[in-house]
CSV table of C-alpha atoms in Angstrom, one decimal:
chain,number,residue,atom,x,y,z
H,1,UNK,CA,4.8,8.2,32.9
H,2,UNK,CA,2.3,5.3,33.7
H,3,UNK,CA,2.9,1.7,33.8
H,4,UNK,CA,1.4,-0.1,30.8
H,5,UNK,CA,2.6,-3.6,32.0
H,6,UNK,CA,3.9,-4.0,35.5
H,7,UNK,CA,6.7,-6.2,34.3
H,8,UNK,CA,7.9,-4.7,31.1
H,9,UNK,CA,6.0,-1.7,29.6
H,10,UNK,CA,5.4,1.9,30.3
H,11,UNK,CA,3.6,4.7,28.4
H,12,UNK,CA,3.9,8.5,28.3
H,13,UNK,CA,1.4,10.8,26.6
H,14,UNK,CA,2.7,13.9,24.8
H,15,UNK,CA,1.4,16.5,22.2
H,16,UNK,CA,2.8,15.8,18.8
H,17,UNK,CA,5.0,18.9,18.7
H,18,UNK,CA,6.6,17.5,21.8
H,19,UNK,CA,8.3,14.7,19.9
H,20,UNK,CA,12.0,14.8,19.7
H,21,UNK,CA,14.1,13.9,16.7
H,22,UNK,CA,15.3,10.6,18.3
H,23,UNK,CA,11.6,9.5,18.6
H,24,UNK,CA,10.6,10.6,15.2
H,25,UNK,CA,13.6,8.7,13.8
H,26,UNK,CA,12.7,5.7,15.7
H,27,UNK,CA,9.0,5.9,14.4
H,28,UNK,CA,10.2,6.2,10.8
H,29,UNK,CA,12.4,3.2,11.4
H,30,UNK,CA,9.7,1.1,12.6
H,31,UNK,CA,7.7,1.8,9.5
H,32,UNK,CA,10.6,1.0,7.3
H,33,UNK,CA,11.2,-2.3,9.0
H,34,UNK,CA,7.5,-3.5,8.3
H,35,UNK,CA,6.0,-3.0,4.9
H,36,UNK,CA,2.5,-3.4,6.3
H,37,UNK,CA,3.0,-0.1,8.3
H,38,UNK,CA,4.2,1.9,5.3
H,39,UNK,CA,0.9,3.6,4.8
H,40,UNK,CA,1.4,7.4,5.1
H,41,UNK,CA,-1.5,7.9,7.4
H,42,UNK,CA,0.7,6.1,9.8
H,43,UNK,CA,3.7,8.3,9.2
H,44,UNK,CA,4.7,10.9,11.9
H,45,UNK,CA,4.1,13.7,9.3
H,46,UNK,CA,0.4,13.1,9.2
H,47,UNK,CA,0.2,13.1,13.2
H,48,UNK,CA,2.3,16.2,13.4
H,49,UNK,CA,-0.1,17.9,10.9
H,50,UNK,CA,-2.9,16.8,13.0
H,51,UNK,CA,-1.3,18.4,15.9
H,52,UNK,CA,-1.1,21.7,14.3
H,53,UNK,CA,-5.1,21.8,13.5
H,54,UNK,CA,-6.4,19.8,16.5
H,55,UNK,CA,-5.8,20.9,20.1
H,56,UNK,CA,-7.0,17.2,21.1
H,57,UNK,CA,-4.2,15.4,19.3
H,58,UNK,CA,-1.9,13.2,21.4
H,59,UNK,CA,0.6,10.5,21.1
H,60,UNK,CA,1.1,7.4,23.4
H,61,UNK,CA,4.9,6.7,23.5
H,62,UNK,CA,5.3,3.0,24.5
H,63,UNK,CA,8.5,1.8,26.0
H,64,UNK,CA,9.9,-1.4,27.3
H,65,UNK,CA,13.2,-2.7,28.7
H,66,UNK,CA,14.7,-2.6,25.1
H,67,UNK,CA,13.7,1.1,24.6
H,68,UNK,CA,11.0,2.5,22.5
H,69,UNK,CA,8.4,-0.1,21.5
H,70,UNK,CA,5.8,1.9,19.7
H,71,UNK,CA,3.6,5.0,19.2
H,72,UNK,CA,-0.2,5.3,19.2
H,73,UNK,CA,-1.5,8.6,17.9
H,74,UNK,CA,-5.0,9.4,19.2
H,75,UNK,CA,-7.4,12.3,19.9
H,76,UNK,CA,-9.2,13.1,23.1
H,77,UNK,CA,-12.9,13.2,22.2
H,78,UNK,CA,-14.5,13.4,25.8
H,79,UNK,CA,-13.1,12.8,29.3
H,80,UNK,CA,-11.7,9.3,29.1
H,81,UNK,CA,-12.7,8.6,25.5
H,82,UNK,CA,-10.3,8.6,22.6
H,83,UNK,CA,-10.4,8.0,18.9
H,84,UNK,CA,-7.8,7.4,16.2
H,85,UNK,CA,-6.1,10.5,15.3
H,86,UNK,CA,-8.0,12.4,12.4
H,87,UNK,CA,-10.5,9.6,12.4
H,88,UNK,CA,-13.0,11.5,10.4
H,89,UNK,CA,-10.5,11.6,7.5
H,90,UNK,CA,-7.8,9.1,8.3
H,91,UNK,CA,-7.6,5.9,6.1
H,92,UNK,CA,-5.2,3.9,8.2
H,93,UNK,CA,-4.9,3.8,12.0
H,94,UNK,CA,-3.2,1.7,14.7
H,95,UNK,CA,0.1,1.3,16.7
H,96,UNK,CA,3.3,1.8,14.8
H,97,UNK,CA,5.7,-0.5,16.7
H,98,UNK,CA,9.0,-2.3,16.8
H,99,UNK,CA,9.1,-5.7,15.0
H,100,UNK,CA,8.1,-8.3,17.6
H,101,UNK,CA,6.6,-6.0,20.1
H,102,UNK,CA,3.3,-6.9,21.7
H,103,UNK,CA,0.8,-5.1,23.8
H,104,UNK,CA,-2.2,-5.6,26.0
H,105,UNK,CA,-5.2,-3.4,25.0
H,106,UNK,CA,-6.6,-2.9,28.3
H,107,UNK,CA,-3.3,-2.0,29.9
H,108,UNK,CA,-2.5,0.2,26.8
H,109,UNK,CA,-5.8,2.3,27.6
H,110,UNK,CA,-5.0,2.5,31.1
H,111,UNK,CA,-1.7,3.9,30.5
H,112,UNK,CA,-3.0,6.5,28.2
H,113,UNK,CA,-5.7,7.4,30.7
H,114,UNK,CA,-8.6,6.2,28.4
H,115,UNK,CA,-11.7,4.2,29.1
H,116,UNK,CA,-12.5,3.9,25.4
H,117,UNK,CA,-10.5,4.0,22.2
H,118,UNK,CA,-12.4,4.0,18.9
H,119,UNK,CA,-11.0,3.0,15.5
H,120,UNK,CA,-12.3,2.9,12.0
H,121,UNK,CA,-9.6,1.8,9.7
H,122,UNK,CA,-7.2,-0.4,11.7
H,123,UNK,CA,-4.2,-1.6,9.8
H,124,UNK,CA,-3.8,-5.3,9.8
H,125,UNK,CA,-1.5,-7.4,12.2
H,126,UNK,CA,-2.6,-5.6,15.4
H,127,UNK,CA,-3.6,-8.7,17.3
H,128,UNK,CA,-4.1,-6.9,20.6
H,129,UNK,CA,-7.0,-5.1,19.0
H,130,UNK,CA,-8.5,-8.1,17.2
H,131,UNK,CA,-11.0,-9.0,20.0
H,132,UNK,CA,-12.5,-5.6,19.7
H,133,UNK,CA,-13.1,-5.5,16.0
H,134,UNK,CA,-16.9,-5.2,15.2
H,135,UNK,CA,-16.5,-4.9,11.4
H,136,UNK,CA,-13.7,-6.2,9.0
H,137,UNK,CA,-13.7,-4.9,5.4
H,138,UNK,CA,-11.2,-4.9,2.6
H,139,UNK,CA,-9.2,-2.0,1.1
H,140,UNK,CA,-8.6,-1.9,-2.6
H,141,UNK,CA,-4.9,-2.2,-3.6
H,142,UNK,CA,-3.4,-1.8,-7.0
H,143,UNK,CA,-0.2,-3.9,-7.3
H,144,UNK,CA,2.5,-1.8,-9.0
H,145,UNK,CA,5.5,-3.7,-7.7
H,146,UNK,CA,6.4,-5.1,-11.2
H,147,UNK,CA,5.7,-1.7,-13.0
H,148,UNK,CA,2.7,-0.2,-14.6
H,149,UNK,CA,2.9,-2.3,-17.9
H,150,UNK,CA,2.5,-5.5,-15.9
H,151,UNK,CA,-0.4,-3.9,-13.9
H,152,UNK,CA,-2.2,-2.9,-17.0
H,153,UNK,CA,-1.6,-6.4,-18.4
H,154,UNK,CA,-3.2,-7.9,-15.5
H,155,UNK,CA,-6.0,-5.4,-15.4
H,156,UNK,CA,-6.8,-6.1,-19.1
H,157,UNK,CA,-7.0,-9.8,-18.2
H,158,UNK,CA,-9.4,-9.6,-15.3
H,159,UNK,CA,-11.5,-6.5,-16.3
H,160,UNK,CA,-11.2,-6.4,-20.1
H,161,UNK,CA,-14.4,-4.3,-20.8
H,162,UNK,CA,-13.5,-1.9,-18.3
H,163,UNK,CA,-9.9,-1.4,-19.3
H,164,UNK,CA,-10.7,-1.1,-22.9
H,165,UNK,CA,-13.7,1.3,-22.3
H,166,UNK,CA,-11.5,3.6,-20.3
H,167,UNK,CA,-8.6,3.8,-22.9
H,168,UNK,CA,-11.4,4.4,-25.6
H,169,UNK,CA,-12.9,7.2,-23.6
H,170,UNK,CA,-9.5,8.9,-23.1
H,171,UNK,CA,-8.9,8.8,-26.8
H,172,UNK,CA,-12.4,10.3,-27.6
H,173,UNK,CA,-11.8,13.0,-24.9
H,174,UNK,CA,-8.7,14.0,-26.7
H,175,UNK,CA,-10.5,14.0,-30.1
H,176,UNK,CA,-13.5,15.9,-28.7
H,177,UNK,CA,-12.0,18.4,-26.4
H,178,UNK,CA,-8.2,18.8,-26.9
H,179,UNK,CA,-4.9,17.3,-26.0
H,180,UNK,CA,-5.1,15.3,-22.7
H,181,UNK,CA,-2.1,15.9,-20.3
H,182,UNK,CA,-1.3,14.9,-16.6
H,183,UNK,CA,0.9,15.9,-13.9
H,184,UNK,CA,1.6,13.7,-10.9
H,185,UNK,CA,2.3,16.4,-8.5
H,186,UNK,CA,0.8,19.9,-9.2
H,187,UNK,CA,2.0,22.8,-6.9
H,188,UNK,CA,-0.7,25.2,-8.3
H,189,UNK,CA,-2.9,26.6,-5.5
H,190,UNK,CA,-5.7,27.1,-8.2
H,191,UNK,CA,-5.6,23.5,-9.0
H,192,UNK,CA,-6.1,22.5,-5.3
H,193,UNK,CA,-9.0,25.0,-4.9
H,194,UNK,CA,-10.7,23.5,-8.0
H,195,UNK,CA,-10.3,20.0,-6.7
H,196,UNK,CA,-11.8,21.0,-3.4
H,197,UNK,CA,-14.7,22.6,-5.0
H,198,UNK,CA,-15.5,19.6,-7.3
H,199,UNK,CA,-15.3,17.4,-4.2
H,200,UNK,CA,-17.6,19.5,-2.1
H,201,UNK,CA,-20.1,19.5,-5.0
H,202,UNK,CA,-19.7,15.7,-5.2
H,203,UNK,CA,-20.3,15.2,-1.5
H,204,UNK,CA,-23.5,17.3,-1.6
H,205,UNK,CA,-24.7,15.4,-4.7
H,206,UNK,CA,-24.2,12.1,-2.8
H,207,UNK,CA,-25.9,13.4,0.3
H,208,UNK,CA,-22.7,12.9,2.2
H,209,UNK,CA,-21.0,15.3,4.8
H,210,UNK,CA,-18.7,17.6,3.0
H,211,UNK,CA,-15.3,17.1,4.4
H,212,UNK,CA,-14.0,20.5,3.0
H,213,UNK,CA,-16.7,22.4,4.8
H,214,UNK,CA,-14.6,22.0,7.8
H,215,UNK,CA,-11.7,24.6,8.1
H,216,UNK,CA,-9.5,22.2,9.8
H,217,UNK,CA,-9.7,19.8,7.0
H,218,UNK,CA,-8.8,22.5,4.5
H,219,UNK,CA,-5.9,23.6,6.7
H,220,UNK,CA,-4.8,19.9,7.1
H,221,UNK,CA,-4.7,19.1,3.6
H,222,UNK,CA,-2.9,22.3,2.6
H,223,UNK,CA,-0.3,21.6,5.2
H,224,UNK,CA,0.2,18.1,4.0
H,225,UNK,CA,0.1,19.3,0.3
H,226,UNK,CA,3.2,21.5,1.3
H,227,UNK,CA,5.3,18.4,2.3
H,228,UNK,CA,7.4,16.8,-0.4
H,229,UNK,CA,10.2,14.6,0.9
H,230,UNK,CA,11.5,11.2,-0.3
H,231,UNK,CA,9.7,9.4,2.6
H,232,UNK,CA,6.3,11.4,2.6
H,233,UNK,CA,4.5,13.8,0.6
H,234,UNK,CA,1.0,15.1,-0.3
H,235,UNK,CA,0.9,14.9,-4.1
H,236,UNK,CA,-2.0,16.6,-6.0
H,237,UNK,CA,-2.4,14.8,-9.3
H,238,UNK,CA,-4.3,16.6,-12.1
H,239,UNK,CA,-5.5,15.8,-15.6
H,240,UNK,CA,-6.0,18.7,-18.0
H,241,UNK,CA,-7.7,18.9,-21.5
H,242,UNK,CA,-6.2,21.7,-23.6
H,243,UNK,CA,-4.8,23.2,-20.4
H,244,UNK,CA,-8.2,23.0,-18.6
H,245,UNK,CA,-8.5,20.8,-15.3
H,246,UNK,CA,-10.9,18.1,-15.8
H,247,UNK,CA,-10.0,15.6,-13.0
H,248,UNK,CA,-7.8,15.5,-10.0
H,249,UNK,CA,-6.7,13.6,-6.9
H,250,UNK,CA,-5.2,14.7,-3.6
H,251,UNK,CA,-3.6,11.8,-1.6
H,252,UNK,CA,-0.6,10.9,0.6
H,253,UNK,CA,2.3,8.9,-0.3
H,254,UNK,CA,5.2,7.3,1.6
H,255,UNK,CA,8.3,5.9,-0.1
H,256,UNK,CA,6.4,2.9,-1.3
H,257,UNK,CA,2.6,3.4,-1.2
H,258,UNK,CA,0.3,6.0,-2.6
H,259,UNK,CA,-3.1,6.2,-0.8
H,260,UNK,CA,-6.2,7.5,-2.5
H,261,UNK,CA,-7.9,10.1,-0.5
H,262,UNK,CA,-9.9,12.9,-2.3
H,263,UNK,CA,-10.6,12.1,-6.0
H,264,UNK,CA,-12.9,14.3,-8.0
H,265,UNK,CA,-13.6,15.6,-11.5
H,266,UNK,CA,-15.5,18.2,-13.6
H,267,UNK,CA,-19.1,16.8,-13.9
H,268,UNK,CA,-19.4,18.6,-17.4
H,269,UNK,CA,-17.0,15.9,-18.7
H,270,UNK,CA,-18.7,13.0,-17.0
H,271,UNK,CA,-19.6,11.1,-20.3
H,272,UNK,CA,-15.8,10.5,-20.7
H,273,UNK,CA,-15.2,9.1,-17.2
H,274,UNK,CA,-12.4,11.4,-16.5
H,275,UNK,CA,-11.9,10.0,-13.0
H,276,UNK,CA,-11.2,6.6,-14.3
H,277,UNK,CA,-8.8,7.9,-16.8
H,278,UNK,CA,-7.1,9.9,-13.9
H,279,UNK,CA,-6.7,6.8,-11.9
H,280,UNK,CA,-4.9,4.9,-14.7
H,281,UNK,CA,-2.6,7.9,-15.3
H,282,UNK,CA,-2.0,8.2,-11.6
H,283,UNK,CA,-1.1,4.5,-11.3
H,284,UNK,CA,1.3,4.9,-14.3
H,285,UNK,CA,3.0,7.8,-12.7
H,286,UNK,CA,3.2,6.2,-9.2
H,287,UNK,CA,4.9,3.1,-10.7
H,288,UNK,CA,7.2,5.4,-12.7
H,289,UNK,CA,8.1,7.1,-9.3
H,290,UNK,CA,9.1,3.8,-7.8
H,291,UNK,CA,5.9,3.2,-5.7
H,292,UNK,CA,5.0,-0.4,-5.2
H,293,UNK,CA,1.3,0.0,-4.6
H,294,UNK,CA,-1.8,2.3,-4.7
H,295,UNK,CA,-4.3,1.8,-1.9
H,296,UNK,CA,-7.7,3.2,-2.8
H,297,UNK,CA,-9.3,2.6,0.7
H,298,UNK,CA,-12.3,0.4,1.5
H,299,UNK,CA,-14.2,-0.6,-1.8
H,300,UNK,CA,-17.7,-1.4,-0.5
H,301,UNK,CA,-20.2,-0.6,-3.3
H,302,UNK,CA,-17.6,0.8,-5.7
H,303,UNK,CA,-17.6,-0.7,-9.0
H,304,UNK,CA,-14.6,1.2,-10.3
H,305,UNK,CA,-12.5,0.3,-7.3
H,306,UNK,CA,-13.4,-3.4,-7.7
H,307,UNK,CA,-12.4,-3.2,-11.4
H,308,UNK,CA,-9.0,-1.7,-10.7
H,309,UNK,CA,-8.4,-4.0,-7.7
H,310,UNK,CA,-5.3,-6.3,-7.7
H,311,UNK,CA,-5.9,-7.7,-4.3
H,312,UNK,CA,-7.3,-6.5,-0.9
H,313,UNK,CA,-5.9,-5.7,2.6
H,314,UNK,CA,-8.0,-6.1,5.7
H,315,UNK,CA,-9.2,-3.0,7.5
H,316,UNK,CA,-10.8,-3.2,10.9
H,317,UNK,CA,-13.4,-1.1,12.6
H,318,UNK,CA,-14.3,-1.3,16.3
H,319,UNK,CA,-14.0,0.0,19.8
H,320,UNK,CA,-11.9,-1.0,22.7
H,321,UNK,CA,-13.6,-0.5,26.2
H,322,UNK,CA,-12.0,-1.2,29.5
H,323,UNK,CA,-14.2,-2.7,32.2
H,324,UNK,CA,-15.0,0.7,33.8
H,325,UNK,CA,-18.0,2.9,34.6
H,326,UNK,CA,-16.9,5.3,31.9
H,327,UNK,CA,-16.7,2.6,29.3
H,328,UNK,CA,-20.2,1.2,30.4
H,329,UNK,CA,-21.8,4.6,29.9
H,330,UNK,CA,-20.1,4.9,26.4
H,331,UNK,CA,-21.5,1.5,25.3
H,332,UNK,CA,-25.0,2.4,26.4
H,333,UNK,CA,-25.0,5.6,24.4
H,334,UNK,CA,-23.2,4.5,21.3
H,335,UNK,CA,-23.5,0.7,20.7
H,336,UNK,CA,-27.0,0.7,19.3
H,337,UNK,CA,-26.0,3.1,16.5
H,338,UNK,CA,-22.8,1.0,15.8
H,339,UNK,CA,-24.7,-2.1,15.6
H,340,UNK,CA,-27.2,-0.7,13.2
H,341,UNK,CA,-24.6,0.7,10.9
H,342,UNK,CA,-22.7,-2.6,10.8
H,343,UNK,CA,-25.9,-4.3,9.8
H,344,UNK,CA,-26.5,-2.0,7.0
H,345,UNK,CA,-22.9,-2.3,5.6
H,346,UNK,CA,-23.0,-6.2,5.9
H,347,UNK,CA,-26.4,-6.3,4.0
H,348,UNK,CA,-25.9,-5.5,0.3
H,349,UNK,CA,-29.5,-4.7,-0.4
H,350,UNK,CA,-29.8,-2.4,2.5
H,351,UNK,CA,-26.5,-0.6,1.7
H,352,UNK,CA,-27.6,-0.1,-1.9
H,353,UNK,CA,-30.9,1.2,-0.7
H,354,UNK,CA,-29.3,3.7,1.9
H,355,UNK,CA,-26.9,4.9,-0.9
H,356,UNK,CA,-29.7,5.5,-3.3
H,357,UNK,CA,-31.6,7.4,-0.6
H,358,UNK,CA,-28.7,9.6,0.3
H,359,UNK,CA,-28.0,10.3,-3.5
H,360,UNK,CA,-31.5,11.3,-4.0
H,361,UNK,CA,-31.5,13.6,-1.1
H,362,UNK,CA,-28.2,15.0,-2.2
H,363,UNK,CA,-29.6,15.6,-5.7
H,364,UNK,CA,-32.7,17.5,-4.4
H,365,UNK,CA,-30.5,19.5,-1.8
H,366,UNK,CA,-28.1,20.6,-4.6
H,367,UNK,CA,-31.0,21.6,-6.9
H,368,UNK,CA,-32.5,23.8,-4.3
H,369,UNK,CA,-29.0,25.3,-3.7
H,370,UNK,CA,-28.9,26.4,-7.4
């Protein structure tokens, strides 16, 4: 155990499977006490599953004179360099902590044995990391706290054309292709394989890296899909037409929030916008299950997310570097790329041009693959 703060704090680093029941209970209690930490990517279940697929997964256990003060999951990327745990797929990151706890970022990294810690989807209200944010964006949140009927009423008011068009396409889909049905949490392995195939094809068409081409991502999502408890689950939502899957979504939920993660649909039904229909059905089912919100992640460049949006929540990206030689070397190697990416994301015309270029590349690649 190393000193995090000479007066009050200490930190120990363990593998996820080394956590005890008392620590897991304290972690869940910290989340329950602070709604902004309710995101399932901050739950111990996600970190435990990452520990089963990644040998570099670690947890910093933070303590002070009052006892356990917080937990920071991370991964070792290189000597002295860490990232948020599961950073390539995680949609929420940061310290899960006791209400009122405060930390010093430099001392925290020193206690973890790191020169550098990178984050990409930092949860709000982490002031100790605020000076190190290089990009702040907004995630898209659907407010279901008053029930689906109230959400739909508000959606019809702010996006009337979008809402009416989606309902019309659902009716037309039913007339043209057969009865439309939906399940919020399918346990069918074939459904999951179908969704992954759709998503991989979509990644290639868009010129993006295929998450499901990585075996560890497939294993991670399968492990999470197997969990179904009141406080955490990996629901696979599917929409069918005449019994045939046409759209789906795999996400994570806590006891209050459903997070959008991997949505996809059968492109042969694209003219009916099955993905949009799926999202409305999913919101309805989430509200019926007692969830107060759906978080669809960062909405940059996504028209459908902006249409569905009730409000936003801040999401931070950045890197904490100590004043060490190791951190200086990391800055020299990585900062130019980070600055260039930030410039593109903050310049709409460049973002649209880059997205168009990637999609064109993806389309050509997919055509050659056929």
